[in-house]
């Protein structure tokens, strides 16, 4: 049974930073691509970042230079460090996993999400 549990969301002021965590239970993370998605109210779910089984990373253009995805493989934890947060970053952030050597377009497993709210 694969379970993903996100944490670290909260309320942060414009320009601030947060680090999100996702703990994966029931898998060896080294075999999986891991991703962060987000969904803002009234908008479609959006891929934010992905790290594949080889440690290669991808980012959507709007977060490049501000967000960093990284893993602690032996702790089965993936992180998303977010700097210089903007109001448009406000969303529920979801952790996702796929048994894939590279970052796929479809992820099989999802966490419940953690809310990030950026205020003035």
Coordinates of N, CA, C and O in Angstrom, one line a residue:
X1 N 0.9 -1.2 0.0 CA 0.0 0.0 0.0 C 0.9 1.2 0.0 O 1.6 1.5 1.0
X2 N 0.9 2.0 -1.1 CA 1.6 3.2 -1.2 C 0.8 4.4 -0.7 O -0.3 4.6 -1.1
X3 N 1.4 5.1 0.2 CA 0.8 6.3 0.8 C 1.7 7.5 0.7 O 2.9 7.3 1.0
X4 N 1.2 8.6 0.3 CA 2.0 9.8 0.3 C 1.3 10.8 1.2 O 0.1 11.0 1.2
X5 N 2.2 11.5 2.0 CA 1.7 12.4 3.0 C 2.5 13.7 2.9 O 3.7 13.7 3.2
X6 N 1.8 14.8 2.6 CA 2.4 16.1 2.4 C 2.3 16.8 3.8 O 1.4 16.6 4.6
X7 N 3.3 17.7 4.0 CA 3.2 18.6 5.1 C 4.1 19.9 4.8 O 4.8 19.9 3.8
X8 N 3.9 20.9 5.6 CA 4.7 22.1 5.4 C 4.0 23.3 4.9 O 4.6 24.4 4.8
X9 N 2.8 23.1 4.4 CA 2.1 24.3 3.9 C 1.7 25.2 5.0 O 1.8 24.9 6.2
X10 N 1.2 26.4 4.6 CA 0.7 27.3 5.6 C 0.6 28.7 4.9 O 0.6 28.8 3.7
X11 N 0.5 29.7 5.8 CA 0.3 31.1 5.4 C 1.7 31.8 5.4 O 2.4 31.7 6.4
X12 N 2.0 32.4 4.3 CA 3.3 33.1 4.2 C 3.1 34.4 3.5 O 2.2 34.5 2.6
X13 N 3.9 35.4 3.8 CA 3.8 36.7 3.2 C 4.4 36.7 1.8 O 5.3 35.9 1.5
X14 N 4.0 37.6 1.0 CA 4.6 37.8 -0.3 C 6.2 37.9 -0.2 O 6.7 38.7 0.7
X15 N 6.9 37.2 -1.0 CA 8.3 37.2 -1.0 C 8.9 36.2 0.0 O 10.2 36.1 0.0
X16 N 8.1 35.5 0.8 CA 8.6 34.6 1.8 C 9.0 33.2 1.2 O 8.9 33.0 0.0
X17 N 9.3 32.3 2.1 CA 9.7 31.0 1.7 C 9.0 29.9 2.5 O 8.6 30.2 3.7
X18 N 8.8 28.8 1.9 CA 8.3 27.6 2.6 C 9.0 26.4 2.0 O 9.4 26.4 0.9
X19 N 9.0 25.3 2.8 CA 9.5 24.0 2.3 C 8.4 23.0 2.6 O 8.0 22.8 3.7
X20 N 8.0 22.4 1.5 CA 7.0 21.3 1.6 C 7.7 20.0 1.6 O 8.8 19.8 1.0
X21 N 7.1 19.0 2.4 CA 7.7 17.7 2.5 C 6.6 16.7 2.1 O 5.4 16.9 2.3
X22 N 7.1 15.6 1.5 CA 6.2 14.5 1.2 C 6.9 13.2 1.6 O 8.0 12.9 1.0
X23 N 6.3 12.4 2.5 CA 6.8 11.2 2.9 C 6.1 10.1 2.2 O 4.8 10.0 2.3
X24 N 6.8 9.2 1.6 CA 6.2 8.0 0.9 C 6.4 6.8 1.7 O 7.5 6.4 2.1
X25 N 5.3 6.1 2.0 CA 5.3 4.9 2.7 C 5.0 3.7 1.8 O 4.1 3.8 1.0
X26 N 5.7 2.6 2.0 CA 5.4 1.4 1.2 C 6.1 1.3 -0.1 O 5.8 0.4 -0.9
X27 N 7.1 2.2 -0.4 CA 7.8 2.1 -1.6 C 9.3 2.4 -1.3 O 9.6 2.9 -0.2
X28 N 10.1 2.0 -2.2 CA 11.5 2.5 -2.3 C 11.6 3.6 -3.3 O 11.5 3.3 -4.5
X29 N 11.8 4.8 -2.8 CA 11.6 6.0 -3.6 C 12.6 6.0 -4.8 O 12.4 6.6 -5.8
X30 N 13.7 5.3 -4.7 CA 14.7 5.3 -5.7 C 14.2 4.7 -7.1 O 14.7 5.0 -8.1
X31 N 13.1 4.0 -7.0 CA 12.5 3.4 -8.2 C 11.4 4.2 -8.8 O 10.8 3.9 -9.8
X32 N 11.1 5.4 -8.2 CA 9.9 6.2 -8.6 C 10.3 7.6 -9.1 O 11.3 8.2 -8.6
X33 N 9.6 8.1 -10.0 CA 9.5 9.5 -10.2 C 8.6 10.2 -9.3 O 7.5 9.7 -9.0
X34 N 9.0 11.3 -8.7 CA 8.2 12.0 -7.7 C 7.9 13.4 -8.2 O 8.8 14.0 -8.8
X35 N 6.7 13.9 -8.0 CA 6.4 15.2 -8.5 C 5.5 16.0 -7.5 O 4.9 15.4 -6.6
X36 N 5.5 17.3 -7.7 CA 4.6 18.2 -7.0 C 3.7 18.9 -8.0 O 4.2 19.4 -9.1
X37 N 2.4 18.8 -7.8 CA 1.4 19.5 -8.5 C 0.7 20.5 -7.6 O 0.9 20.5 -6.4
X38 N 0.0 21.4 -8.2 CA -0.8 22.4 -7.4 C -2.1 22.7 -8.1 O -2.2 22.6 -9.4
X39 N -3.1 23.1 -7.4 CA -4.3 23.4 -7.9 C -4.9 24.6 -7.1 O -5.1 24.5 -5.9
X40 N -5.1 25.7 -7.8 CA -5.6 26.9 -7.2 C -7.2 26.9 -7.4 O -7.7 26.2 -8.4
X41 N -7.9 27.6 -6.6 CA -9.4 27.6 -6.7 C -9.8 28.1 -8.1 O -9.3 29.1 -8.7
X42 N -10.7 27.3 -8.8 CA -11.2 27.6 -10.1 C -10.2 27.3 -11.2 O -10.6 27.6 -12.4
X43 N -9.1 26.7 -10.9 CA -8.1 26.4 -12.0 C -7.8 24.9 -12.0 O -8.1 24.2 -11.1
X44 N -7.3 24.5 -13.2 CA -6.9 23.1 -13.3 C -5.7 22.8 -12.6 O -4.8 23.6 -12.3
X45 N -5.5 21.5 -12.2 CA -4.3 21.0 -11.6 C -3.1 21.3 -12.5 O -3.2 21.0 -13.7
X46 N -2.0 21.7 -12.0 CA -0.8 22.1 -12.7 C 0.4 21.4 -12.2 O 0.6 21.4 -11.0
X47 N 1.2 20.9 -13.1 CA 2.4 20.3 -12.7 C 3.4 21.4 -12.3 O 3.6 22.3 -13.1
X48 N 4.1 21.3 -11.2 CA 5.0 22.3 -10.7 C 6.4 21.8 -10.9 O 7.3 22.5 -11.5
X49 N 6.7 20.6 -10.5 CA 8.1 20.1 -10.6 C 8.1 18.6 -10.5 O 7.2 18.0 -9.9
X50 N 9.2 18.0 -11.0 CA 9.3 16.5 -10.9 C 10.8 16.2 -10.8 O 11.6 16.9 -11.3
X51 N 11.0 15.1 -10.1 CA 12.4 14.5 -10.0 C 12.3 13.1 -10.3 O 11.4 12.3 -9.8
X52 N 13.1 12.6 -11.3 CA 12.9 11.3 -11.8 C 13.8 10.3 -11.0 O 14.5 10.7 -10.0
X53 N 13.8 9.0 -11.3 CA 14.5 8.0 -10.5 C 16.0 8.2 -10.6 O 16.7 7.6 -9.8
X54 N 16.5 9.0 -11.6 CA 17.9 9.2 -11.7 C 18.3 10.6 -11.1 O 19.5 11.0 -11.2
X55 N 17.4 11.3 -10.5 CA 17.6 12.5 -9.8 C 17.5 13.7 -10.7 O 17.8 14.9 -10.3
X56 N 17.2 13.6 -12.0 CA 17.0 14.7 -12.9 C 15.7 15.4 -12.6 O 14.7 14.8 -12.2
X57 N 15.7 16.7 -12.7 CA 14.6 17.6 -12.2 C 14.0 18.3 -13.4 O 14.7 18.7 -14.4
X58 N 12.7 18.7 -13.3 CA 12.0 19.5 -14.2 C 11.1 20.5 -13.4 O 10.7 20.2 -12.3
X59 N 10.9 21.7 -14.0 CA 10.1 22.7 -13.4 C 9.3 23.4 -14.4 O 9.7 23.5 -15.6
X60 N 8.1 23.8 -14.0 CA 7.3 24.6 -14.9 C 7.9 26.0 -14.9 O 8.6 26.4 -14.0
X61 N 7.7 26.7 -16.0 CA 8.4 28.0 -16.2 C 8.2 29.0 -15.1 O 9.1 29.8 -14.7
X62 N 7.0 29.0 -14.6 CA 6.6 30.1 -13.6 C 7.3 29.9 -12.3 O 7.4 30.9 -11.5
X63 N 8.0 28.8 -12.0 CA 8.7 28.6 -10.7 C 10.1 28.4 -10.9 O 10.9 28.3 -9.9
X64 N 10.7 28.4 -12.1 CA 12.1 28.2 -12.3 C 12.9 29.3 -11.7 O 12.5 30.5 -11.8
X65 N 13.9 29.0 -11.0 CA 14.7 29.9 -10.2 C 14.2 30.3 -8.9 O 14.9 30.9 -8.1
X66 N 13.0 29.8 -8.5 CA 12.4 30.1 -7.2 C 12.2 28.8 -6.4 O 12.3 28.8 -5.2
X67 N 11.8 27.7 -7.1 CA 11.5 26.5 -6.4 C 12.6 25.5 -6.7 O 13.2 25.4 -7.8
X68 N 12.8 24.6 -5.7 CA 13.8 23.5 -5.9 C 13.2 22.2 -5.3 O 12.7 22.2 -4.2
X69 N 13.2 21.2 -6.2 CA 12.8 19.9 -5.7 C 14.0 19.0 -5.4 O 15.0 19.1 -6.2
X70 N 13.9 18.3 -4.3 CA 15.0 17.4 -4.0 C 14.5 16.2 -3.1 O 13.4 16.3 -2.6
X71 N 15.3 15.2 -3.1 CA 14.9 14.0 -2.4 C 15.9 13.6 -1.3 O 17.1 13.9 -1.4
X72 N 15.4 13.0 -0.2 CA 16.3 12.2 0.7 C 15.8 10.7 0.5 O 14.8 10.3 1.1
X73 N 16.5 10.0 -0.4 CA 16.0 8.7 -0.9 C 15.8 7.7 0.3 O 14.8 7.0 0.4
X74 N 16.8 7.7 1.2 CA 16.8 6.7 2.2 C 15.7 7.0 3.3 O 15.3 6.1 4.0
X75 N 15.2 8.2 3.3 CA 14.1 8.5 4.2 C 12.8 8.6 3.5 O 11.8 8.9 4.1
X76 N 12.8 8.2 2.2 CA 11.6 8.2 1.3 C 10.9 9.5 1.4 O 9.6 9.5 1.5
X77 N 11.6 10.6 1.3 CA 11.0 11.9 1.5 C 11.4 12.8 0.3 O 12.6 12.8 -0.1
X78 N 10.5 13.5 -0.3 CA 10.8 14.4 -1.4 C 10.3 15.8 -0.9 O 9.3 15.9 -0.2
X79 N 11.1 16.8 -1.2 CA 10.8 18.2 -0.7 C 10.6 19.1 -1.9 O 11.1 18.9 -3.0
X80 N 9.9 20.2 -1.6 CA 9.8 21.3 -2.6 C 10.1 22.6 -1.8 O 9.3 23.0 -0.9
X81 N 11.3 23.1 -2.0 CA 11.6 24.4 -1.3 C 11.2 25.5 -2.2 O 11.6 25.6 -3.4
X82 N 10.4 26.5 -1.7 CA 9.8 27.5 -2.4 C 10.4 28.9 -1.9 O 10.2 29.2 -0.7
X83 N 11.0 29.6 -2.8 CA 11.5 31.0 -2.4 C 10.7 32.0 -3.2 O 10.1 31.8 -4.2
X84 N 10.8 33.3 -2.7 CA 10.2 34.4 -3.3 C 8.8 34.1 -3.7 O 8.4 34.3 -4.9
X85 N 8.0 33.7 -2.8 CA 6.6 33.3 -3.1 C 5.8 34.5 -3.5 O 5.9 35.6 -3.0
X86 N 4.9 34.2 -4.5 CA 4.0 35.2 -5.1 C 2.6 34.8 -4.8 O 2.3 33.7 -4.5
X87 N 1.7 35.8 -4.9 CA 0.3 35.5 -4.7 C -0.2 34.4 -5.6 O -1.1 33.6 -5.2
X88 N 0.3 34.4 -6.8 CA -0.2 33.4 -7.8 C 0.3 32.0 -7.4 O -0.1 31.0 -8.1
X89 N 1.2 31.8 -6.4 CA 1.6 30.5 -6.0 C 0.6 29.9 -5.0 O 0.7 28.7 -4.6
X90 N -0.4 30.7 -4.6 CA -1.4 30.2 -3.6 C -2.2 29.0 -4.3 O -2.7 29.2 -5.4
X91 N -2.2 27.9 -3.6 CA -2.8 26.7 -4.2 C -2.7 25.6 -3.1 O -2.0 25.7 -2.1
X92 N -3.5 24.5 -3.4 CA -3.2 23.2 -2.7 C -2.1 22.5 -3.5 O -2.2 22.3 -4.7
X93 N -1.1 22.1 -2.8 CA 0.0 21.4 -3.4 C 0.0 19.9 -3.1 O -0.2 19.5 -1.9
X94 N 0.1 19.1 -4.1 CA -0.1 17.7 -4.0 C 1.2 17.0 -4.4 O 1.9 17.4 -5.4
X95 N 1.6 16.0 -3.7 CA 2.7 15.1 -4.0 C 2.2 13.9 -4.8 O 1.1 13.4 -4.6
X96 N 3.0 13.5 -5.8 CA 2.6 12.4 -6.7 C 3.8 11.5 -6.9 O 4.9 12.0 -6.9
X97 N 3.5 10.3 -7.2 CA 4.5 9.3 -7.5 C 4.1 8.4 -8.7 O 2.9 8.1 -8.9
X98 N 5.1 7.9 -9.4 CA 4.9 7.0 -10.5 C 6.1 6.1 -10.6 O 7.3 6.5 -10.4
X99 N 5.9 4.8 -10.8 CA 6.9 3.8 -11.0 C 7.5 4.0 -12.4 O 7.1 3.3 -13.4
X100 N 8.4 4.9 -12.6 CA 8.9 5.3 -13.9 C 10.3 5.8 -13.7 O 10.6 6.5 -12.7
X101 N 11.2 5.5 -14.6 CA 12.6 6.0 -14.6 C 12.7 7.4 -14.9 O 13.7 8.1 -14.5
X102 N 11.8 8.0 -15.7 CA 11.8 9.4 -16.0 C 10.4 10.0 -15.6 O 9.5 9.3 -15.2
X103 N 10.3 11.3 -15.7 CA 9.1 11.9 -15.3 C 8.0 11.7 -16.3 O 8.1 12.2 -17.5
X104 N 6.9 11.1 -16.0 CA 5.8 10.8 -16.9 C 4.8 11.9 -16.9 O 4.9 12.9 -16.1
X105 N 3.8 11.8 -17.8 CA 2.7 12.8 -17.8 C 1.6 12.3 -16.9 O 0.8 13.2 -16.6
X106 N 1.6 11.1 -16.5 CA 0.5 10.6 -15.7 C 1.2 9.9 -14.4 O 2.1 9.2 -14.6
X107 N 0.6 10.3 -13.3 CA 1.1 9.8 -12.0 C 0.0 8.9 -11.4 O -1.2 9.2 -11.5
X108 N 0.4 7.8 -10.8 CA -0.5 6.8 -10.3 C -0.9 7.1 -8.9 O -2.0 6.6 -8.5
X109 N -0.1 7.7 -8.1 CA -0.3 7.8 -6.6 C -0.3 9.3 -6.2 O 0.6 10.0 -6.7
X110 N -1.2 9.6 -5.3 CA -1.3 11.0 -4.9 C -1.5 11.2 -3.4 O -2.2 10.3 -2.8
X111 N -1.0 12.2 -2.9 CA -1.3 12.6 -1.5 C -2.6 13.4 -1.4 O -3.2 13.7 -2.5
X112 N -2.9 13.8 -0.2 CA -4.2 14.5 0.0 C -4.0 16.0 -0.2 O -5.0 16.7 -0.4
X113 N -2.8 16.5 -0.2 CA -2.5 17.9 -0.5 C -2.2 18.7 0.8 O -2.6 18.3 1.9
X114 N -1.5 19.8 0.6 CA -1.2 20.8 1.7 C -1.4 22.2 1.1 O -1.0 22.5 0.0
X115 N -2.1 23.0 1.9 CA -2.5 24.3 1.5 C -1.3 25.3 1.6 O -0.7 25.4 2.7
X116 N -1.0 26.1 0.6 CA -0.1 27.2 0.6 C -0.8 28.4 0.3 O -1.5 28.5 -0.8
X117 N -0.8 29.4 1.2 CA -1.5 30.7 0.9 C -0.4 31.8 1.1 O 0.2 31.9 2.1
X118 N -0.3 32.6 0.0 CA 0.6 33.7 0.0 C -0.2 35.0 0.1 O -1.1 35.3 -0.7
X119 N 0.1 35.8 1.1 CA -0.7 37.0 1.4 C 0.2 38.2 1.3 O 1.4 38.1 1.3
X120 N -0.4 39.4 1.2 CA 0.3 40.6 1.2 C 0.8 41.1 2.5 O 0.3 40.6 3.6

